[in-house]
């Protein structure tokens, strides 16, 4: 009897161990379980680094565009005479062979402005002059620095009416070029220009007998963005 009881006990012990014992190859130590918070934190840090890199790149691009604003605006406007800006011309043989249209006189009025932060005195030397298409003309502006420190200025310009800008060609001009005036220094700034004879062939110019050439001076400072006219936006 004792032998039968012993055999039964051994059998039950073996069976219980085979049923409830977890195989060693599927046991996973607790310290190797993935940490959800660690993974999430690494993901957030990666997003923060990406955002920071993007902001740095955006800042560099903004600074670059601010320095490029003047030459880009100048090239665009001179190439297309956009929105009242005048075209750039060269004093070459073509100009010397232009035929002046004497029967079509046009009065050119001159205007001068300065930005609110600009301390220069700036004005045209003549109120207006009369020209004809196909004939060159010369006008002057005067700028003076009344302060006790050097001041660097830069100017923009446009033409009114705006549609006439494509026929207003300047050969020499002080626009978009930095001008430094020492304390109490005064300079005369020439504008050498002509009205293209094609002005006569444009129906929109039929009743245009007066054109206003306007310049505005700004103090040239780091990060300066010359204003785009409202009609060009």
Coordinates of N, CA and C in Angstrom, one line a residue:
X1 N 0.8 -1.2 0.0 CA 0.0 0.0 0.0 C 0.9 1.2 0.0
X2 N 1.8 1.2 0.8 CA 2.7 2.3 0.9 C 3.4 2.6 -0.4
X3 N 3.8 1.5 -1.1 CA 4.4 1.6 -2.4 C 3.5 2.2 -3.4
X4 N 2.2 1.8 -3.4 CA 1.2 2.4 -4.4 C 1.0 3.9 -4.1
X5 N 0.9 4.3 -2.8 CA 0.7 5.7 -2.5 C 1.9 6.5 -3.0
X6 N 3.1 6.0 -2.8 CA 4.4 6.7 -3.2 C 4.4 6.9 -4.7
X7 N 4.0 5.8 -5.5 CA 4.0 5.9 -6.9 C 3.0 7.0 -7.4
X8 N 1.8 7.0 -6.7 CA 0.7 7.9 -7.1 C 1.2 9.4 -6.8
X9 N 1.9 9.6 -5.7 CA 2.3 10.9 -5.3 C 3.4 11.4 -6.3
X10 N 4.3 10.6 -6.7 CA 5.3 10.9 -7.7 C 4.7 11.3 -9.1
X11 N 3.7 10.5 -9.4 CA 3.0 10.8 -10.7 C 2.3 12.1 -10.7
X12 N 1.6 12.4 -9.6 CA 0.9 13.7 -9.6 C 1.9 14.9 -9.5
X13 N 3.0 14.7 -8.9 CA 4.0 15.8 -8.8 C 4.6 16.1 -10.2
X14 N 4.9 15.0 -10.9 CA 5.4 15.2 -12.3 C 4.4 15.8 -13.2
X15 N 3.2 15.4 -13.1 CA 2.1 16.0 -13.9 C 1.9 17.5 -13.6
X16 N 1.9 17.8 -12.3 CA 1.7 19.2 -12.0 C 2.8 20.1 -12.5
X17 N 4.0 19.6 -12.4 CA 5.2 20.4 -12.9 C 5.2 20.6 -14.4
X18 N 4.7 19.6 -15.1 CA 4.7 19.7 -16.6 C 3.6 20.6 -17.0
X19 N 2.5 20.8 -16.3 CA 1.4 21.6 -16.7 C 1.6 23.1 -16.3
X20 N 2.1 23.4 -15.1 CA 2.2 24.7 -14.6 C 3.6 25.4 -14.8
X21 N 4.6 24.6 -15.2 CA 5.9 25.3 -15.3 C 6.0 25.9 -16.7
X22 N 6.4 27.2 -16.7 CA 6.6 27.9 -18.0 C 7.9 27.6 -18.6
X23 N 7.9 27.2 -19.9 CA 9.2 26.9 -20.6 C 10.2 28.0 -20.4
X24 N 11.4 27.7 -20.2 CA 12.4 28.7 -19.9 C 12.6 29.6 -21.1
X25 N 12.4 29.2 -22.4 CA 12.7 30.0 -23.5 C 11.7 31.1 -23.7
X26 N 10.6 31.1 -23.0 CA 9.6 32.2 -23.2 C 9.6 33.1 -22.0
X27 N 10.4 32.9 -21.0 CA 10.5 33.7 -19.8 C 11.2 35.0 -20.3
X28 N 10.6 36.2 -19.9 CA 11.1 37.5 -20.2 C 11.4 38.3 -19.0
X29 N 12.6 38.5 -18.7 CA 12.9 39.3 -17.4 C 12.3 40.7 -17.5
X30 N 11.9 41.1 -16.3 CA 11.1 42.4 -16.3 C 12.0 43.6 -16.8
X31 N 13.3 43.6 -16.5 CA 14.1 44.7 -16.9 C 14.4 44.8 -18.4
X32 N 13.9 43.8 -19.2 CA 14.1 43.9 -20.6 C 12.8 44.3 -21.3
X33 N 11.7 44.5 -20.6 CA 10.5 45.0 -21.2 C 10.6 46.4 -21.8
X34 N 10.0 46.7 -23.0 CA 10.2 48.1 -23.5 C 9.5 49.1 -22.7
X35 N 10.2 50.2 -22.5 CA 9.7 51.3 -21.7 C 9.0 52.3 -22.6
X36 N 7.6 52.3 -22.5 CA 6.8 53.2 -23.4 C 7.2 54.7 -23.2
X37 N 7.4 55.1 -22.0 CA 7.7 56.5 -21.8 C 9.1 56.9 -22.3
X38 N 10.0 55.9 -22.3 CA 11.4 56.2 -22.9 C 11.2 56.4 -24.4
X39 N 10.5 55.6 -25.1 CA 10.3 55.7 -26.5 C 9.6 57.0 -26.9
X40 N 8.5 57.3 -26.1 CA 7.8 58.6 -26.4 C 8.7 59.8 -26.2
X41 N 9.5 59.8 -25.1 CA 10.4 60.9 -24.9 C 11.4 61.1 -26.0
X42 N 12.0 60.0 -26.5 CA 12.9 60.1 -27.7 C 12.2 60.6 -28.9
X43 N 11.0 60.2 -29.1 CA 10.2 60.8 -30.3 C 10.0 62.3 -30.1
X44 N 9.6 62.7 -28.9 CA 9.4 64.2 -28.7 C 10.7 64.9 -28.9
X45 N 11.8 64.4 -28.4 CA 13.1 65.1 -28.6 C 13.4 65.2 -30.1
X46 N 13.1 64.2 -30.9 CA 13.4 64.2 -32.3 C 12.6 65.3 -33.0
X47 N 11.3 65.4 -32.6 CA 10.4 66.4 -33.1 C 10.9 67.8 -32.8
X48 N 11.4 68.0 -31.6 CA 11.9 69.3 -31.1 C 13.1 69.7 -31.9
X49 N 14.0 68.7 -32.2 CA 15.2 69.0 -33.0 C 14.9 69.4 -34.4
X50 N 13.9 68.7 -35.0 CA 13.5 69.0 -36.3 C 12.9 70.4 -36.4
X51 N 12.0 70.7 -35.4 CA 11.4 72.1 -35.4 C 12.5 73.1 -35.3
X52 N 13.5 72.9 -34.4 CA 14.6 73.9 -34.2 C 15.4 74.1 -35.4
X53 N 15.7 73.0 -36.1 CA 16.5 73.1 -37.4 C 15.7 73.9 -38.4
X54 N 14.4 73.6 -38.5 CA 13.5 74.3 -39.4 C 13.5 75.8 -39.1
X55 N 13.4 76.2 -37.8 CA 13.4 77.6 -37.5 C 14.7 78.3 -37.8
X56 N 15.8 77.6 -37.6 CA 17.1 78.2 -37.9 C 17.2 78.4 -39.4
X57 N 16.8 77.4 -40.2 CA 16.9 77.6 -41.6 C 16.0 78.7 -42.1
X58 N 14.8 78.8 -41.5 CA 13.9 79.9 -41.9 C 14.5 81.3 -41.5
X59 N 15.2 81.4 -40.4 CA 15.8 82.6 -40.0 C 16.9 83.0 -40.9
X60 N 17.7 82.0 -41.3 CA 18.8 82.3 -42.2 C 18.3 82.8 -43.6
X61 N 17.2 82.1 -44.0 CA 16.6 82.5 -45.3 C 16.0 83.9 -45.2
X62 N 15.4 84.2 -44.1 CA 14.8 85.6 -44.0 C 15.8 86.7 -44.0
X63 N 17.0 86.4 -43.3 CA 18.0 87.4 -43.3 C 18.6 87.6 -44.7
X64 N 18.8 86.4 -45.4 CA 19.3 86.5 -46.8 C 18.4 87.2 -47.7
X65 N 17.1 87.0 -47.6 CA 16.1 87.7 -48.4 C 16.1 89.2 -48.1
X66 N 16.3 89.6 -46.9 CA 16.3 91.0 -46.5 C 17.4 91.7 -47.2
X67 N 18.6 91.1 -47.2 CA 19.8 91.7 -47.9 C 19.6 91.7 -49.4
X68 N 18.9 90.7 -49.9 CA 18.7 90.6 -51.4 C 17.5 91.4 -51.9
X69 N 16.7 92.0 -51.0 CA 15.5 92.6 -51.4 C 15.7 93.8 -52.3
X70 N 16.7 94.6 -52.0 CA 17.0 95.7 -52.9 C 17.4 95.3 -54.3
X71 N 18.5 94.5 -54.5 CA 18.8 94.2 -55.8 C 17.8 93.4 -56.6
X72 N 17.0 92.5 -55.9 CA 16.0 91.7 -56.6 C 14.9 92.7 -57.0
X73 N 14.5 93.6 -56.2 CA 13.4 94.5 -56.6 C 13.9 95.4 -57.7
X74 N 15.1 95.8 -57.7 CA 15.7 96.7 -58.7 C 15.7 95.9 -60.0
X75 N 16.2 94.7 -60.1 CA 16.3 93.9 -61.3 C 14.9 93.7 -61.9
X76 N 13.9 93.3 -61.0 CA 12.6 93.0 -61.5 C 11.9 94.3 -62.1
X77 N 12.0 95.4 -61.4 CA 11.4 96.6 -61.9 C 12.0 97.2 -63.1
X78 N 13.3 97.1 -63.2 CA 14.0 97.6 -64.4 C 13.8 96.7 -65.6
X79 N 13.6 95.5 -65.4 CA 13.4 94.5 -66.5 C 12.0 94.7 -67.1
X80 N 11.0 94.9 -66.2 CA 9.6 94.9 -66.6 C 8.9 96.2 -66.5
X81 N 9.5 97.3 -66.0 CA 8.9 98.6 -65.8 C 7.6 98.4 -65.0
X82 N 7.7 97.6 -64.0 CA 6.4 97.2 -63.3 C 5.8 98.3 -62.4
X83 N 4.5 98.5 -62.6 CA 3.8 99.3 -61.7 C 4.3 100.7 -61.5
X84 N 4.7 101.4 -62.6 CA 5.2 102.8 -62.5 C 6.6 102.9 -62.3
X85 N 7.4 101.8 -62.2 CA 8.8 102.0 -62.1 C 9.4 102.1 -63.5
X86 N 10.5 102.9 -63.6 CA 11.0 103.2 -64.9 C 11.9 102.1 -65.4
X87 N 12.2 102.0 -66.7 CA 13.1 101.0 -67.3 C 14.5 101.6 -67.3
X88 N 15.4 100.6 -67.3 CA 16.9 101.0 -67.4 C 17.3 101.0 -68.9
X89 N 17.9 102.1 -69.3 CA 18.4 102.2 -70.7 C 19.9 102.4 -70.7
X90 N 20.5 102.2 -71.9 CA 21.9 102.5 -72.1 C 22.0 103.6 -73.1
X91 N 23.0 104.5 -72.8 CA 23.3 105.6 -73.8 C 24.0 105.1 -74.9
X92 N 23.3 104.5 -75.9 CA 24.0 103.8 -77.0 C 23.5 104.4 -78.4
X93 N 23.9 103.8 -79.4 CA 23.6 104.3 -80.8 C 22.1 104.4 -81.0
X94 N 21.3 103.5 -80.4 CA 19.8 103.5 -80.6 C 19.2 104.8 -80.1
X95 N 19.7 105.2 -79.0 CA 19.2 106.5 -78.4 C 19.5 107.6 -79.3
X96 N 20.8 107.6 -79.8 CA 21.2 108.8 -80.7 C 20.4 108.8 -82.0
X97 N 19.8 107.7 -82.4 CA 19.1 107.7 -83.6 C 17.5 107.8 -83.4
X98 N 17.1 108.1 -82.2 CA 15.7 108.3 -82.0 C 15.2 109.5 -82.6
X99 N 14.0 109.5 -83.1 CA 13.3 110.7 -83.7 C 12.4 111.3 -82.7
X100 N 12.7 112.6 -82.4 CA 11.9 113.3 -81.4 C 10.6 113.7 -82.0
X101 N 9.5 113.5 -81.2 CA 8.2 113.8 -81.7 C 7.8 115.2 -81.1
X102 N 8.1 116.2 -81.9 CA 8.0 117.6 -81.4 C 6.6 118.0 -81.1
X103 N 5.6 117.4 -81.9 CA 4.2 117.8 -81.7 C 3.6 117.2 -80.5
X104 N 4.3 116.5 -79.7 CA 3.7 115.8 -78.5 C 4.5 116.2 -77.2
X105 N 4.4 117.4 -76.8 CA 5.1 117.8 -75.5 C 4.5 117.2 -74.3
X106 N 5.3 116.8 -73.4 CA 4.9 116.2 -72.1 C 5.6 116.9 -71.0
X107 N 4.8 117.3 -70.0 CA 5.4 117.9 -68.8 C 5.8 116.8 -67.8
X108 N 7.0 116.9 -67.3 CA 7.5 116.0 -66.3 C 7.6 116.8 -65.0
X109 N 6.9 116.4 -64.0 CA 6.9 117.0 -62.7 C 7.8 116.1 -61.8
X110 N 8.5 116.8 -60.9 CA 9.4 116.0 -60.0 C 9.0 116.2 -58.5
X111 N 9.0 115.0 -57.9 CA 8.6 115.0 -56.5 C 9.7 114.3 -55.6
X112 N 9.8 114.8 -54.4 CA 10.8 114.2 -53.5 C 10.2 114.0 -52.1
X113 N 10.5 112.8 -51.5 CA 10.0 112.5 -50.2 C 11.1 111.8 -49.4
X114 N 11.0 111.8 -48.1 CA 11.9 111.0 -47.2 C 11.1 110.2 -46.3
X115 N 11.6 109.1 -45.9 CA 10.9 108.3 -44.8 C 10.9 109.0 -43.5
X116 N 10.0 108.6 -42.6 CA 9.9 109.3 -41.3 C 11.2 109.3 -40.5
X117 N 12.0 108.2 -40.6 CA 13.2 108.1 -39.9 C 14.4 108.7 -40.6
X118 N 14.2 109.1 -41.8 CA 15.3 109.7 -42.6 C 15.5 111.2 -42.3
X119 N 16.7 111.6 -41.9 CA 17.0 113.0 -41.5 C 17.5 113.9 -42.6
X120 N 17.6 113.4 -43.8 CA 18.1 114.2 -44.9 C 17.1 115.3 -45.3
X121 N 17.6 116.3 -45.9 CA 16.8 117.3 -46.6 C 16.9 116.9 -48.1
X122 N 15.8 116.6 -48.7 CA 15.8 116.1 -50.1 C 14.8 116.8 -50.9
X123 N 15.2 117.3 -52.1 CA 14.2 118.1 -52.9 C 14.7 118.1 -54.4
X124 N 13.8 118.3 -55.3 CA 14.2 118.5 -56.7 C 14.6 119.9 -57.0
X125 N 15.6 120.1 -57.9 CA 16.1 121.4 -58.2 C 15.1 122.2 -59.1
X126 N 14.2 121.4 -59.8 CA 13.3 122.0 -60.7 C 11.9 121.5 -60.4
X127 N 10.9 122.3 -60.5 CA 9.5 121.8 -60.3 C 9.1 120.9 -61.4
X128 N 9.3 121.3 -62.7 CA 9.0 120.5 -63.8 C 9.8 120.9 -65.0
X129 N 9.8 120.1 -66.0 CA 10.4 120.4 -67.3 C 9.5 119.8 -68.4
X130 N 9.6 120.3 -69.6 CA 8.8 119.8 -70.7 C 9.7 119.1 -71.7
X131 N 9.3 117.9 -72.0 CA 10.1 117.1 -72.9 C 9.2 116.5 -74.0
X132 N 9.8 115.9 -75.0 CA 9.0 115.3 -76.1 C 9.5 113.8 -76.2
X133 N 8.7 112.9 -76.6 CA 9.2 111.5 -76.8 C 10.3 111.4 -77.8
X134 N 11.3 110.6 -77.4 CA 12.5 110.5 -78.3 C 13.6 111.5 -78.1
X135 N 13.4 112.3 -77.0 CA 14.4 113.3 -76.8 C 14.9 113.1 -75.3
X136 N 16.2 113.1 -75.1 CA 16.8 113.0 -73.8 C 16.6 114.3 -73.0
X137 N 16.6 114.1 -71.6 CA 16.5 115.3 -70.8 C 17.3 115.0 -69.5
X138 N 17.7 116.1 -68.8 CA 18.5 116.0 -67.6 C 17.8 116.8 -66.5
X139 N 17.7 116.2 -65.3 CA 17.1 116.9 -64.2 C 18.0 116.6 -63.0
X140 N 17.8 117.4 -61.9 CA 18.7 117.2 -60.7 C 17.8 117.2 -59.5
X141 N 18.3 116.4 -58.5 CA 17.8 116.5 -57.1 C 18.9 116.9 -56.2
X142 N 18.6 117.5 -55.1 CA 19.6 117.9 -54.1 C 19.3 117.2 -52.8
X143 N 20.3 116.6 -52.2 CA 20.2 115.9 -50.9 C 21.3 116.6 -49.9
X144 N 20.8 116.8 -48.7 CA 21.7 117.4 -47.7 C 21.5 116.7 -46.4
X145 N 22.7 116.4 -45.7 CA 22.7 115.8 -44.4 C 22.9 116.9 -43.3
X146 N 21.8 117.3 -42.6 CA 21.9 118.4 -41.7 C 22.4 117.9 -40.3
X147 N 22.7 116.6 -40.1 CA 23.0 116.1 -38.8 C 24.5 116.2 -38.6
X148 N 25.0 115.8 -37.4 CA 26.4 115.8 -37.1 C 27.0 114.4 -37.2
X149 N 26.4 113.6 -37.9 CA 26.9 112.2 -38.1 C 26.7 111.8 -39.5
X150 N 27.5 110.9 -40.0 CA 27.3 110.4 -41.4 C 26.0 109.6 -41.5
X151 N 25.3 109.8 -42.6 CA 24.1 109.0 -42.8 C 24.1 108.4 -44.2
X152 N 23.8 107.2 -44.3 CA 23.7 106.5 -45.6 C 22.2 106.3 -46.0
X153 N 21.9 106.8 -47.2 CA 20.6 106.7 -47.7 C 20.5 105.9 -48.9
X154 N 19.3 105.4 -49.2 CA 19.0 104.7 -50.4 C 17.5 105.0 -50.9
X155 N 17.3 105.1 -52.2 CA 16.0 105.6 -52.6 C 15.3 104.6 -53.5
X156 N 14.0 104.8 -53.6 CA 13.2 104.1 -54.5 C 12.5 105.2 -55.4
X157 N 11.8 104.8 -56.5 CA 11.2 105.7 -57.3 C 10.0 105.1 -58.0
X158 N 9.1 105.9 -58.5 CA 8.1 105.4 -59.4 C 7.6 106.5 -60.3
X159 N 6.7 106.2 -61.2 CA 6.1 107.1 -62.1 C 4.6 107.1 -62.0
X160 N 4.0 108.2 -62.1 CA 2.5 108.3 -62.2 C 2.2 109.2 -63.4
X161 N 1.2 108.7 -64.2 CA 0.5 107.4 -64.1 C 1.3 106.2 -64.3
X162 N 0.9 105.1 -63.6 CA 1.7 103.9 -63.6 C 2.0 103.3 -65.0
X163 N 1.0 103.4 -65.8 CA 1.1 102.8 -67.2 C 2.2 103.5 -68.0
X164 N 2.6 104.7 -67.6 CA 3.6 105.4 -68.3 C 5.0 105.0 -67.9
X165 N 5.1 104.2 -66.9 CA 6.4 103.8 -66.4 C 7.2 103.0 -67.4
X166 N 6.5 102.2 -68.3 CA 7.2 101.4 -69.2 C 7.8 102.2 -70.4
X167 N 7.4 103.5 -70.5 CA 8.0 104.4 -71.5 C 9.0 105.4 -71.0
X168 N 9.1 105.4 -69.6 CA 10.0 106.3 -69.0 C 11.3 105.6 -68.8
X169 N 12.3 105.9 -69.6 CA 13.6 105.2 -69.5 C 14.7 106.1 -68.9
X170 N 15.3 105.6 -67.9 CA 16.4 106.4 -67.3 C 17.8 105.9 -67.8
X171 N 18.7 106.8 -68.1 CA 20.0 106.4 -68.6 C 21.0 106.5 -67.4
X172 N 20.8 107.5 -66.5 CA 21.6 107.6 -65.3 C 20.6 108.0 -64.2
X173 N 20.8 107.4 -63.1 CA 19.9 107.6 -61.9 C 20.6 107.2 -60.6
X174 N 20.2 107.8 -59.5 CA 20.8 107.5 -58.2 C 20.0 106.5 -57.4
X175 N 18.9 106.0 -58.0 CA 18.0 105.1 -57.2 C 18.7 103.7 -57.0
X176 N 18.3 103.2 -55.8 CA 18.7 101.8 -55.4 C 20.2 101.8 -55.2
X177 N 20.9 102.9 -55.1 CA 22.3 102.9 -54.8 C 22.5 103.6 -53.5
X178 N 23.3 103.0 -52.6 CA 23.6 103.6 -51.3 C 24.4 104.9 -51.5
X179 N 23.9 106.0 -50.8 CA 24.6 107.3 -50.9 C 25.0 107.7 -49.4
X180 N 26.3 107.9 -49.2 CA 26.6 108.3 -47.9 C 27.0 109.8 -47.9
X181 N 26.3 110.5 -47.0 CA 26.6 112.0 -46.8 C 27.2 112.2 -45.4
X182 N 28.3 112.9 -45.4 CA 29.0 113.2 -44.2 C 28.2 114.3 -43.5
X183 N 28.5 114.6 -42.2 CA 27.8 115.7 -41.5 C 27.8 117.0 -42.3
X184 N 26.6 117.5 -42.6 CA 26.3 118.8 -43.3 C 26.8 118.8 -44.7
X185 N 27.0 117.7 -45.3 CA 27.4 117.6 -46.7 C 26.1 117.6 -47.6
X186 N 26.3 118.2 -48.8 CA 25.2 118.4 -49.7 C 25.7 117.9 -51.1
X187 N 24.9 117.2 -51.8 CA 25.2 116.7 -53.1 C 24.1 116.9 -54.1
X188 N 24.4 117.1 -55.4 CA 23.4 117.2 -56.5 C 23.4 115.8 -57.2
X189 N 22.2 115.3 -57.4 CA 22.0 114.0 -57.9 C 21.3 114.1 -59.3
X190 N 22.0 113.7 -60.4 CA 21.4 113.8 -61.7 C 20.4 112.6 -62.1
X191 N 19.5 113.0 -62.9 CA 18.6 112.0 -63.5 C 18.6 112.2 -65.0
X192 N 19.1 111.3 -65.8 CA 19.2 111.5 -67.2 C 18.2 110.5 -67.8
X193 N 17.3 110.9 -68.6 CA 16.2 110.1 -69.0 C 15.6 110.5 -70.4
X194 N 14.7 109.7 -70.9 CA 13.9 110.0 -72.1 C 12.6 109.2 -72.1
X195 N 11.7 109.7 -72.8 CA 10.4 109.0 -73.1 C 10.5 108.3 -74.4
X196 N 10.2 107.0 -74.3 CA 10.3 106.2 -75.5 C 9.3 106.6 -76.6
X197 N 9.6 106.8 -77.8 CA 8.7 107.2 -78.9 C 7.5 106.3 -79.0
X198 N 7.6 105.0 -78.5 CA 6.4 104.1 -78.6 C 5.3 104.6 -77.7
X199 N 5.6 105.5 -76.8 CA 4.6 106.2 -76.0 C 3.4 106.7 -76.9
X200 N 3.8 107.1 -78.1 CA 2.8 107.7 -79.1 C 1.8 106.6 -79.6
X201 N 2.2 105.4 -79.6 CA 1.4 104.3 -80.2 C 0.5 103.6 -79.2
X202 N 0.6 104.0 -77.9 CA -0.2 103.3 -76.9 C -1.5 104.1 -76.7
X203 N -2.7 103.5 -77.0 CA -4.0 104.2 -76.8 C -4.2 104.7 -75.4
X204 N -3.6 104.0 -74.5 CA -3.8 104.5 -73.1 C -3.1 105.8 -72.8
X205 N -2.1 106.1 -73.6 CA -1.3 107.3 -73.3 C -1.9 108.5 -74.1
X206 N -3.0 108.3 -74.8 CA -3.5 109.4 -75.7 C -3.7 110.7 -75.0
X207 N -4.3 110.6 -73.8 CA -4.6 111.9 -73.1 C -3.6 112.2 -71.9
X208 N -2.5 111.5 -71.9 CA -1.5 111.7 -70.9 C -0.6 112.8 -71.3
X209 N -0.7 114.0 -70.7 CA 0.2 115.1 -71.0 C 1.1 115.5 -69.9
X210 N 1.0 114.8 -68.7 CA 1.8 115.1 -67.6 C 2.2 113.8 -66.9
X211 N 3.5 113.7 -66.5 CA 4.0 112.5 -65.8 C 4.8 113.0 -64.6
X212 N 4.6 112.3 -63.5 CA 5.2 112.7 -62.2 C 6.3 111.6 -61.9
X213 N 7.5 112.1 -61.8 CA 8.6 111.2 -61.3 C 8.9 111.5 -59.9
X214 N 8.7 110.4 -59.1 CA 8.8 110.6 -57.6 C 9.9 109.7 -57.0
X215 N 10.7 110.3 -56.1 CA 11.7 109.6 -55.4 C 11.5 109.7 -53.9
X216 N 11.8 108.6 -53.2 CA 11.7 108.6 -51.8 C 13.0 108.0 -51.2
X217 N 13.6 108.7 -50.3 CA 14.9 108.3 -49.6 C 14.6 107.7 -48.3
X218 N 15.3 106.6 -48.0 CA 15.2 105.9 -46.7 C 16.7 105.8 -46.2
X219 N 16.8 105.7 -44.8 CA 18.1 105.5 -44.2 C 18.4 104.0 -44.4
X220 N 19.6 103.8 -45.0 CA 20.0 102.4 -45.2 C 20.5 101.8 -43.9
X221 N 19.7 100.8 -43.4 CA 20.0 100.1 -42.1 C 20.0 98.7 -42.4
X222 N 20.7 97.9 -41.5 CA 20.7 96.5 -41.6 C 19.3 95.9 -41.6
X223 N 18.9 95.0 -42.5 CA 17.6 94.5 -42.5 C 16.5 95.3 -43.2
X224 N 16.9 96.4 -43.8 CA 16.0 97.3 -44.4 C 15.3 96.6 -45.6
X225 N 14.0 96.7 -45.6 CA 13.2 96.2 -46.8 C 12.5 97.3 -47.4
X226 N 12.9 97.6 -48.6 CA 12.2 98.7 -49.3 C 10.8 98.4 -49.6
X227 N 9.9 99.3 -49.4 CA 8.4 99.0 -49.5 C 8.0 98.7 -50.9
X228 N 7.2 97.7 -51.1 CA 6.6 97.5 -52.4 C 5.4 98.3 -52.6
X229 N 5.1 98.9 -53.7 CA 3.9 99.7 -53.9 C 2.7 98.8 -53.7
X230 N 1.6 99.4 -53.2 CA 0.3 98.7 -53.0 C -0.2 98.0 -54.2
X231 N 0.0 98.6 -55.4 CA -0.5 98.1 -56.6 C 0.3 96.9 -57.1
X232 N 1.5 96.7 -56.5 CA 2.4 95.6 -56.9 C 2.2 94.4 -56.1
X233 N 1.4 94.4 -55.0 CA 1.2 93.3 -54.1 C 0.1 92.4 -54.6

